[in-house]
Every structure is written in C-alpha cells, then in structure tokens.
XYZ file of C-alpha atoms in Angstrom:
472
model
C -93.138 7.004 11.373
C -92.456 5.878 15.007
C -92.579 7.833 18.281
C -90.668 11.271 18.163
C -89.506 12.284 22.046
C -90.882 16.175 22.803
C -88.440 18.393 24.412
C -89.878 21.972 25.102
C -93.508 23.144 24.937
C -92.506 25.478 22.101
C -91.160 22.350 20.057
C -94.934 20.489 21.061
C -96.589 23.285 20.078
C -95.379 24.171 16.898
C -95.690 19.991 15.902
C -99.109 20.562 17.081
C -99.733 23.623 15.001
C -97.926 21.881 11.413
C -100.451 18.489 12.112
C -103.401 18.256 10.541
C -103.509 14.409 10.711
C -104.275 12.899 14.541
C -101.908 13.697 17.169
C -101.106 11.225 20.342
C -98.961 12.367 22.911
C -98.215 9.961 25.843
C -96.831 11.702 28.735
C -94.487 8.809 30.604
C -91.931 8.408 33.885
C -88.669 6.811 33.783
C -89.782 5.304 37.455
C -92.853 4.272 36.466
C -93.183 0.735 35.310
C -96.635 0.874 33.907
C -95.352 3.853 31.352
C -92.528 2.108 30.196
C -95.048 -1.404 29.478
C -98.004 1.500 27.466
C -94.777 2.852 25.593
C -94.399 -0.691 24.163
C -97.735 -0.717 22.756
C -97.720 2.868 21.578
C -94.288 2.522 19.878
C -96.369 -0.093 18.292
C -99.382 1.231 17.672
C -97.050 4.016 15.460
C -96.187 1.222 13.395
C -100.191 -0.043 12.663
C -101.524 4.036 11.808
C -98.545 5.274 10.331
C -100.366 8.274 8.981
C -100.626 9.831 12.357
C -98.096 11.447 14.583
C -97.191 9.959 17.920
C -95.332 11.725 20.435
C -93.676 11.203 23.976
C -93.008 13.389 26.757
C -91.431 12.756 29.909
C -93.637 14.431 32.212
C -91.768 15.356 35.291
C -89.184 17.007 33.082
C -91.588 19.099 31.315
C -93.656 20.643 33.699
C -94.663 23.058 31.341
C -96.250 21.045 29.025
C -97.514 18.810 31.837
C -99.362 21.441 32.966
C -100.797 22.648 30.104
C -102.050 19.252 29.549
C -103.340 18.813 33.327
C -101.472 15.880 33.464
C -101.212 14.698 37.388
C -100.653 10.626 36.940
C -98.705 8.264 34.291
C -99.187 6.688 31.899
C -101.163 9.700 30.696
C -102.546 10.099 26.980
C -103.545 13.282 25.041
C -105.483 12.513 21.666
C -105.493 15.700 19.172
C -106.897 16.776 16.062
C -106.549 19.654 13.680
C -104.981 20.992 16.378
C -107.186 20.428 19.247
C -107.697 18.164 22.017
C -110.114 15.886 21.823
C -109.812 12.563 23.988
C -107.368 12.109 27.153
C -107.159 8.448 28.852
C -105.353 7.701 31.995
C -103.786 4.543 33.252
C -102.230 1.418 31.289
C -105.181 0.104 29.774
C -103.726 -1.267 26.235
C -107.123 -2.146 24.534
C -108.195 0.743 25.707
C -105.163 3.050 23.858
C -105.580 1.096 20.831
C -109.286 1.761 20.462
C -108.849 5.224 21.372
C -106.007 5.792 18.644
C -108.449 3.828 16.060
C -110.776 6.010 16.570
C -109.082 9.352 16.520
C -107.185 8.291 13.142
C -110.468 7.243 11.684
C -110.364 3.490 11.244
C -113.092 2.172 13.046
C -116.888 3.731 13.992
C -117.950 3.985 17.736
C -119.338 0.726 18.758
C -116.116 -1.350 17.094
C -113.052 -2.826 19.183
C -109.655 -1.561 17.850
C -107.815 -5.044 17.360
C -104.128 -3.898 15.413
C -102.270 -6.615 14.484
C -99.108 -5.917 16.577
C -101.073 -4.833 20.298
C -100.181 -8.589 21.851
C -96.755 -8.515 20.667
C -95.773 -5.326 21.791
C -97.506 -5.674 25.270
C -95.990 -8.799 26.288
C -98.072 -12.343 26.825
C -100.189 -11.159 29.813
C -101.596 -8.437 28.015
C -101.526 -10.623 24.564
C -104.033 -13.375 26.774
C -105.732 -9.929 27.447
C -106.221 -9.253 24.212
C -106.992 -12.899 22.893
C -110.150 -12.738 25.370
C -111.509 -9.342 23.893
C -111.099 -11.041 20.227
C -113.547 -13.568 21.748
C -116.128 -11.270 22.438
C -119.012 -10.226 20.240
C -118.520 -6.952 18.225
C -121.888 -5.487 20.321
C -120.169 -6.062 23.655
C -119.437 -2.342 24.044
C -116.447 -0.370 25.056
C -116.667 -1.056 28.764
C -116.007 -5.042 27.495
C -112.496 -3.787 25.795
C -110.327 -3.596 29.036
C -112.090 -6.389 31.078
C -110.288 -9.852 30.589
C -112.317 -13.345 30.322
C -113.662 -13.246 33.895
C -111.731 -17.209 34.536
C -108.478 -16.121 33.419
C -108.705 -13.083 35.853
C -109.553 -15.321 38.255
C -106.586 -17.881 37.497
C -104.584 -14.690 37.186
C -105.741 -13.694 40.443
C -105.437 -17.132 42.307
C -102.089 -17.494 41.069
C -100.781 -14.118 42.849
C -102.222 -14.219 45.866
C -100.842 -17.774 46.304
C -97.153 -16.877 45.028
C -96.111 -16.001 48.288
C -97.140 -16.827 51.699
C -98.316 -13.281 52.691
C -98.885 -10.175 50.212
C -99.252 -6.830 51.883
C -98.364 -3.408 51.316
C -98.364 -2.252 55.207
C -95.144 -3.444 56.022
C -94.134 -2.609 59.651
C -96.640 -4.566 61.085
C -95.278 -7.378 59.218
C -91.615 -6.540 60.449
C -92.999 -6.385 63.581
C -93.939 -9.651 63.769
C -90.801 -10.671 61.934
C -92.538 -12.519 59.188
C -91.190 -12.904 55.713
C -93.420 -11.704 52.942
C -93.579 -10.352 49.165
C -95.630 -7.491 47.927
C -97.963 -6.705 44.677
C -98.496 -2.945 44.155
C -101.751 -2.460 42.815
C -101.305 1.030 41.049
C -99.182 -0.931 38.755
C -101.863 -2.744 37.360
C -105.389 -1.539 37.079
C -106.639 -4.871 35.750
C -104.998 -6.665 39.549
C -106.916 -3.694 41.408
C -110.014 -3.695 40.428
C -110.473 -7.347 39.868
C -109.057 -8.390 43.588
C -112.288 -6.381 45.022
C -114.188 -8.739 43.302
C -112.035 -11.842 43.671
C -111.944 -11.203 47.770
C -115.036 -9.339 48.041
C -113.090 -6.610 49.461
C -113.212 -3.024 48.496
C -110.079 -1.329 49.559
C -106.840 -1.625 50.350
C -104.406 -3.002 51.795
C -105.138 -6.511 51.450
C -103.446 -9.614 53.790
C -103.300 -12.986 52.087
C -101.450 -15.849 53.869
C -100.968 -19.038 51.842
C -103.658 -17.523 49.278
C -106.551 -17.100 51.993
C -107.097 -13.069 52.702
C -106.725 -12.085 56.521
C -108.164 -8.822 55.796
C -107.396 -5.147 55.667
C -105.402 -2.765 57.893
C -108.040 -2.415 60.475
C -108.077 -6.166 61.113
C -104.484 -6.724 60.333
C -103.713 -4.118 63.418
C -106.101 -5.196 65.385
C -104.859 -8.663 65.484
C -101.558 -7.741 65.769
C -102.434 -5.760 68.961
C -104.056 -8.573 70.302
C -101.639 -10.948 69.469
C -103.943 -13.147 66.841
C -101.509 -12.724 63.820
C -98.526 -14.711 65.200
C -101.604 -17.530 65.734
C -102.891 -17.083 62.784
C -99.357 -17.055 60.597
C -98.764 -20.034 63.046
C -102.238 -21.730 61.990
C -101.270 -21.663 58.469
C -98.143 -22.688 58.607
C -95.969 -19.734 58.189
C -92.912 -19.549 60.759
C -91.578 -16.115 62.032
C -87.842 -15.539 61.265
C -85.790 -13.391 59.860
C -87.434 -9.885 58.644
C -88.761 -10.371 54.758
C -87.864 -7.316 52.523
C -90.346 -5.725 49.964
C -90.065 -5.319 46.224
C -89.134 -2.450 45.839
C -92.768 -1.363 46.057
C -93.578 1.468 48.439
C -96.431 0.537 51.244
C -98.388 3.608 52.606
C -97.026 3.945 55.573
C -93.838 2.489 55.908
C -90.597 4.586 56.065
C -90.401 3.835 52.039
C -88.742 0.756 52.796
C -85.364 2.297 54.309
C -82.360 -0.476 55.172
C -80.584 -0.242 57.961
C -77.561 1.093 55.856
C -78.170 3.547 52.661
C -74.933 4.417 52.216
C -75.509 7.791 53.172
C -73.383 9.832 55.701
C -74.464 10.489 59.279
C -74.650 14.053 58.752
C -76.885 13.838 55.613
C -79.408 10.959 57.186
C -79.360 13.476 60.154
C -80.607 16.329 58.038
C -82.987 14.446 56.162
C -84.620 13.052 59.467
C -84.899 16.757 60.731
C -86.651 17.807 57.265
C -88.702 14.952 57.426
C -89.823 15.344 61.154
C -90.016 19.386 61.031
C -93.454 19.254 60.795
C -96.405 16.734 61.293
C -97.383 17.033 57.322
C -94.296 17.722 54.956
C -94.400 17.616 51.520
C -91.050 17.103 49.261
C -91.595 19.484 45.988
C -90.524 20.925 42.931
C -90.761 24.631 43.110
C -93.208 26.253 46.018
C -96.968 26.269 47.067
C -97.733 28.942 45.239
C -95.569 28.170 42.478
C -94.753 24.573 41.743
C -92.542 23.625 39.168
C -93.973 20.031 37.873
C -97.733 19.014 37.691
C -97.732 16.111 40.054
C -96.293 18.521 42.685
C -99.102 20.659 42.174
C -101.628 18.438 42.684
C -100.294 17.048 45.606
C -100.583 20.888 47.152
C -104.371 21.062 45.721
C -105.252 17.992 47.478
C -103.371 19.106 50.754
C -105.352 22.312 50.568
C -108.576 20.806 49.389
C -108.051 18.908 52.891
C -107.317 22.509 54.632
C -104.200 20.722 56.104
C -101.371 22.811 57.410
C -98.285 21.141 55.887
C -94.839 22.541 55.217
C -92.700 22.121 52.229
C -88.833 21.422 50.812
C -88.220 22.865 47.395
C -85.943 19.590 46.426
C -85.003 21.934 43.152
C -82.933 23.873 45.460
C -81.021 21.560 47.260
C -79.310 18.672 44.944
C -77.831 16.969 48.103
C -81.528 16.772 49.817
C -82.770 15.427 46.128
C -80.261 12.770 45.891
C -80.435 12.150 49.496
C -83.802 11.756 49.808
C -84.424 9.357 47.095
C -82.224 6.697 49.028
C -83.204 7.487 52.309
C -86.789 7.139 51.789
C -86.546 4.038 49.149
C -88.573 6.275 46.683
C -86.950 7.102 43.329
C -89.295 10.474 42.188
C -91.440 13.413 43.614
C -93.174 14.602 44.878
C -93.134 12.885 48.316
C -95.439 13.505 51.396
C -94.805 12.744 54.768
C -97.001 12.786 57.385
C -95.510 12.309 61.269
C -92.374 11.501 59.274
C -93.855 8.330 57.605
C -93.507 8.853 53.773
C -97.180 8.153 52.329
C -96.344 8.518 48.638
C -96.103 10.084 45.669
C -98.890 12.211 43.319
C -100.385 9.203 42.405
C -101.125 7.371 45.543
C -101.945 10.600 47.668
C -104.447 11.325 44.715
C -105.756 7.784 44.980
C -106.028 7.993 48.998
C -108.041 10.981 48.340
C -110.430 9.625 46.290
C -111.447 6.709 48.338
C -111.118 8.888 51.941
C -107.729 7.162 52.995
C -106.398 10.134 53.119
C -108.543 11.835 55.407
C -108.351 8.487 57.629
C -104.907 8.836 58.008
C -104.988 12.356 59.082
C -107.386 12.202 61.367
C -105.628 8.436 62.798
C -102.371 10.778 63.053
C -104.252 13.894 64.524
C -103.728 15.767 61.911
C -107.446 16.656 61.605
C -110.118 16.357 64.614
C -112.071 13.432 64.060
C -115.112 15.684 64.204
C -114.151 17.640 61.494
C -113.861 14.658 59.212
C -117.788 13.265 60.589
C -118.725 16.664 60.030
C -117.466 17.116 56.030
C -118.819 12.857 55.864
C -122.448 14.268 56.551
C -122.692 17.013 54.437
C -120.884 15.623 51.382
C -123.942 14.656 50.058
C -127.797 16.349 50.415
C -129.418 12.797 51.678
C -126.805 10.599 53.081
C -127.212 7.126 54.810
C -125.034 6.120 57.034
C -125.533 1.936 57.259
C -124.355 -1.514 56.998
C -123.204 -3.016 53.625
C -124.176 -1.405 50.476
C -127.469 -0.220 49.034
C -127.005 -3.255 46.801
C -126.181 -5.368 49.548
C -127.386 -4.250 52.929
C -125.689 -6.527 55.952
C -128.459 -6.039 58.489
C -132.203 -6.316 58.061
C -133.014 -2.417 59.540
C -130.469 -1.254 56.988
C -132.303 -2.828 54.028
C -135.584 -1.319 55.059
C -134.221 2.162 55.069
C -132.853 1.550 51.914
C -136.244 0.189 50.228
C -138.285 3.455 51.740
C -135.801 5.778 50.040
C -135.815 3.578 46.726
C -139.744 3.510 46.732
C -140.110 7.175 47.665
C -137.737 7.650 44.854
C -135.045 9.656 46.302
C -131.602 9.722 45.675
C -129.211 9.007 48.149
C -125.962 8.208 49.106
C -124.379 5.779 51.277
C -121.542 4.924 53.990
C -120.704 1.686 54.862
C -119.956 1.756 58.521
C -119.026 -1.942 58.608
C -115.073 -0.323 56.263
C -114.406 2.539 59.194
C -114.454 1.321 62.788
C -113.575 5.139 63.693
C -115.792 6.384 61.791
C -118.898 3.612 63.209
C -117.741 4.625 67.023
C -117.081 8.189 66.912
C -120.461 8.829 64.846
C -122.508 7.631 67.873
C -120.693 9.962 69.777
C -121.283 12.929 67.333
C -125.056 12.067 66.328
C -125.912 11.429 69.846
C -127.583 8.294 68.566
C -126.194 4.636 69.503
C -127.305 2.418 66.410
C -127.477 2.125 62.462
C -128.478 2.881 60.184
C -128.526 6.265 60.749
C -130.101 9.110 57.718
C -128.714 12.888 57.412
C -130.131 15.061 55.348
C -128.047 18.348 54.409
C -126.256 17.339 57.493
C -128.540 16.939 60.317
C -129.871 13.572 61.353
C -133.446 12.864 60.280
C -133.202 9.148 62.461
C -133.080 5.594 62.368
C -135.158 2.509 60.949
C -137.947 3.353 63.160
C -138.084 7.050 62.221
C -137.934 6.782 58.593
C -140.311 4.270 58.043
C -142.881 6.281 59.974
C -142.170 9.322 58.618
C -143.009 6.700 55.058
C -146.278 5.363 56.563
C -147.347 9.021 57.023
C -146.391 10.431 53.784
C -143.969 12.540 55.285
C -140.463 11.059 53.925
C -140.416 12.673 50.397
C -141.062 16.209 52.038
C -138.987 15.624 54.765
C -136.158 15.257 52.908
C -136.939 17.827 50.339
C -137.317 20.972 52.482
C-alpha cells in the first residue's frame, strides 16, 4: 500500500477516523538525517504488513498535528488502532519500529522479535549487521536485546570511529584555537554511537576528545588543558601537528557560533542585523510564532524548558521576518528551528536543548554564562530529590572508600536515595563546599538540608538513628 504523505490535520484525522486496521504515522524532518534513514525502513516495513496504513508527516510543517501528537524530537512514531493511540517510540531505533509495527498489526505475541524480511535492506548494511546480530539471539532475550548490537561489533564499530580521524570533538573553538585540524561525529544522529561510547570510554557525557583513537576527556579537561597550555603537548605527544584551522561536518557543536565561515555570502547590513538579534539579549531564542503562542511543537518545547529553568530569555518570531529566516540559517550554519542562543553562542535546536536538559548541561551552561547564580542551581541540585548524596563515583561504583560506606549504610538501612557524582562537575564539587559550609565528600541532604558526612551517617547507623533521621 506504501507510505501516503499527510497534509492537514483535518486530512489525518478523517484517515484516522475511516481506519479500522493499525495506523503508523512517522512524523520526519527534511534536515534531519536520522528521519530520512527510519523512512527507509518504514517505506519498507509498508511493503512486509500491507494490511495496515502507514503515514508520514513532516513535522515542522504541521504544527498542528505535531502538537496534537506531542511530538518535540524526530524521528517520532505514533502507533494507532481503531482509532486510538496506543504506542509512540522516539528515536531511529529500526528493530525497535519493526517490532513495534508487528505488534500493533498483530503478527507476533509480546515476548517475540519482529524480524521482516526486507528491515536490512531498507536500512542500509550498518543497520543490516544490526539486525544479523539480533537474529542471533535467543527468542527469550527480551525486548531490551532488540536494539542492542553484538557487544564486539559495537566495539569494532566503535574503535573504528574514534580512530578515523585524529581528533573527534563537538566543542570546536577550543580546537580552532589551538589551530588543530579535526573531524566530528554527532551523537544525536545515532543512538546506538551514544550510548555505546559511555561504555566503550567509560565516560558518561559529552563532549568527548579522542586523539589518534585514545580519549583526552570531556570539556572540563579539554579547557582546562587548553588554559594551561597541556593540549598543544599533548596533540604534540601524539603526533598531531597544528596548522591550518580543520572545519566540521556540518555537525553543529554546543557552543560554537554553528560553525559560521568567514564569508556566508550574506550582505554587511544583514550579518549586522543578525549579530544585533543574536546579541540583544544574554538568552535568545529563534521561534515560530510567540511564547505564548508558538506555531510548531519543537518551538514550544524549547519555551517549556526555558521556563521550566525560570530563565529570562527574549524571542524572534522568524515567521515574520523571511529575510531573518533565510538569513539566519546561513549565518548560524544551522538549517531549521528553533534556535537558542545564549551570550550570542547558538546552543541548538529542540532536540539538543531538550537533551542538555535532561542530563543538567543546560543548567551548567547557564550558570558558566551567568545566566543563573550558581547558588540557585546547588540549591534546586539538593532538593531535587528527598535523600540525596552528594559523592564520588556512582552508587555502583563509589571512587573513594568514605563514599562507599555511606552508600552501604543507606543500602542496609534500606532507603532510597539518589546520587551526584561530584568527580563530572568541578563547579558544582567547589562551590558546594562553599554553600554547605562543609569542606569534604561525601556529603548527604535530606529534603535539602545537610544531614553530614561519612562520620555522621555512620553514627547516626550505629545508634539506630539513620532510618528516622531521614524519614522525619
């Protein structure tokens, strides 16, 4: 039957209403290079269930339906029947979509991997290897087996990227600064690269710094070499000469200026203007539509997050201005919107502001930019959760012998708890001495007032105290 493209909510709706058989709608971006690799394999997948109905929508230019559908990333998928929603999956996971499609049409019981005939072909050979390692698995291996690749070809897959180039990075001035050619790998192009490099490097966020396939380290330690002049050695060390300026691609580092030239082909008057829209206030947000009425779902949650943060921020309605919308997009090196700024360094779009959010990069980078007081950041850190520990390492894998007593007592006494590893935020480490009034980790809150450190908890454990302490 193939994929039919949907062109007004009206013309979704009444499809909708006329289908009894399973409905799949995959809401897609024309920038977006994972959406255009899932809308191989669901063009596909139409052709293995040809009893259901498979639809597409280009998200950003149907904000109506996008919103209906709270759709705020792509590749986004919407799974209905009889007329009503009952599955959604987000992000290019191919086994994933096929198992989820199975399902909905009918064709396989919970428990059972989806494995249609034409998923490799249509997803190209990396995803076709993929797939060859899933067909490997036992039938009990469960769902969270289906998007996981054979652990050694990740690995392989892994090796081989970090070693293509001699540096991978995403936080790119640096880099220019120390006039060092280098490629990039954007990770929110490929879930399977993103979560399986925290495992690979045994680091949990990102950026990451390889040179000649051995990781450097993150953005703290990348800057803080830089600023005390380590990274020329170390580029030196592994035999990586400085020259002329290397040139990303095409990918869009937080941080940068979105990877401007220095010529864009646009006219003094215009780069003017856009450098006084950019710079007209310390958090600006490029848009579709207003605050308090925005006209595309990814533009809206961009201004829930922003508020979420209780950031002051300004916006441009780009739908009012055609020269600013054009403009823009070559100025700043970044094809779609919305786009946020903050002290005139483009951060991103929905997707990577939403992602920054999640993992408290975004809060970092307001507070490193003064947006936000870095009190005010310590202060929402120690309240976010009833008990919270604030030590070194993990729970599962505490780097200091005080820190994995404290966790043990809580683990014994049987409370929950959750954790902050101080060793990932140097400002965060420093300034909470300063705040708690208390020089050393680990260091336990509960409901956002410090209980103490090794010593205190354990007594308070040896007395019987602990459970009630924190419990009151």
């Amino acid at each position: 039957m193939g994929v039919k493209d949907v062109k007004s909510k009206q013309e979704l709706d009444n499809l909708v209403k006329e289908k009894s058989a399973a409905v799949m709608i995959h809401f897609w971006a024309s920038w977006c290079e994972a959406s255009k690799h899932m809308d191989q394999v669901f063009d596909h997948l139409s052709t293995d269930f040809p009893h259901a109905h498979f639809l597409r929508v280009e998200a950003e230019e149907q904000p109506e339906i996008s919103d209906a559908y709270s759709v705020s990333a792509v590749p986004f998928f919407v799974f209905l029947k009889d007329g009503k929603m009952i599955d959604t999956l987000e992000g290019a996971y191919p086994s994933e979509l096929a198992n989820k499609v199975s399902k909905v049409v009918g064709s396989i019981h919970a428990g059972e991997p989806a494995a249609p005939a034409s998923l490799g072909m249509a997803a190209g050979p990396s995803v076709l290897e993929a797939i060859q390692d899933f067909a490997k698995l036992d039938n009990n291996s469960s769902r969270a087996m289906a998007t996981t690749p054979a652990p050694d070809a990740l690995k392989t897959r892994l090796q081989k990227l970090t070693n293509s180039h001699p540096i991978i990075k995403k936080a790119v001035e640096i880099l220019k600064a120390e006039n060092v050619k280098f490629g990039t790998f954007d990770i929110l192009g490929d879930n399977e690269v993103r979560e399986g490099l925290k495992k690979f490097s045994n680091w949990p966020t990102y950026p990451q710094l390889y040179c000649k396939g051995e990781l450097l380290g993150g953005s703290d330690i990348i800057i803080a070499m830089h600023e005390g002049g380590e990274l020329k050695q170390a580029f030196s060390d592994h035999g990586v000469g400085t020259g002329d300026v290397g040139k990303s691609n095409g990918t869009q580092p937080d941080g940068q200026k979105g990877g401007v030239t220095d010529s864009t082909g646009l006219s003094s008057a215009l780069t003017s203007r856009l450098e006084g829209l950019i710079s007209s206030a310390p958090v600006m947000l490029f848009m579709k539509g207003t605050p308090d009425e925005p006209r595309c779902g990814f533009s809206r949650k961009v201004v829930e997050i922003l508020r979420e943060e209780k950031v002051d921020f300004k916006t441009f309605d780009i739908l009012s201005d055609e020269e600013v919308r054009q403009g823009l997009k070559v100025y700043s090196n970044w094809s779609s919107y919305p786009q946020l700024y903050i002290k005139s360094e483009l951060i991103g779009g929905s997707d990577i502001v939403l992602e920054m959010q999640k993992s408290g990069e975004l809060e970092k980078v307001l507070v490193e930019k003064g947006i936000i007081p870095l009190e005010e950041r310590l202060k929402k850190l120690v309240n976010s959760t009833p008990v919270l520990l604030f030590m070194k390492g993990t729970p599962e894998a505490p780097q200091c012998g005080f820190s994995s007593k404290v966790v043990n007592a809580l683990k014994e006494e049987g409370i929950k708890f959750g954790s902050f590893d101080i060793l990932t935020d140097e400002e965060v480490r420093q300034g909470l001495k300063k705040f708690s009034n208390w020089p050393t980790f680990p260091q336990l809150y509960y409901k956002g007032e410090l209980i103490g450190g090794c010593d205190i908890i354990l007594e308070l454990k040896s007395n019987g105290e602990l459970a009630s302490t924190l419990s009151e």
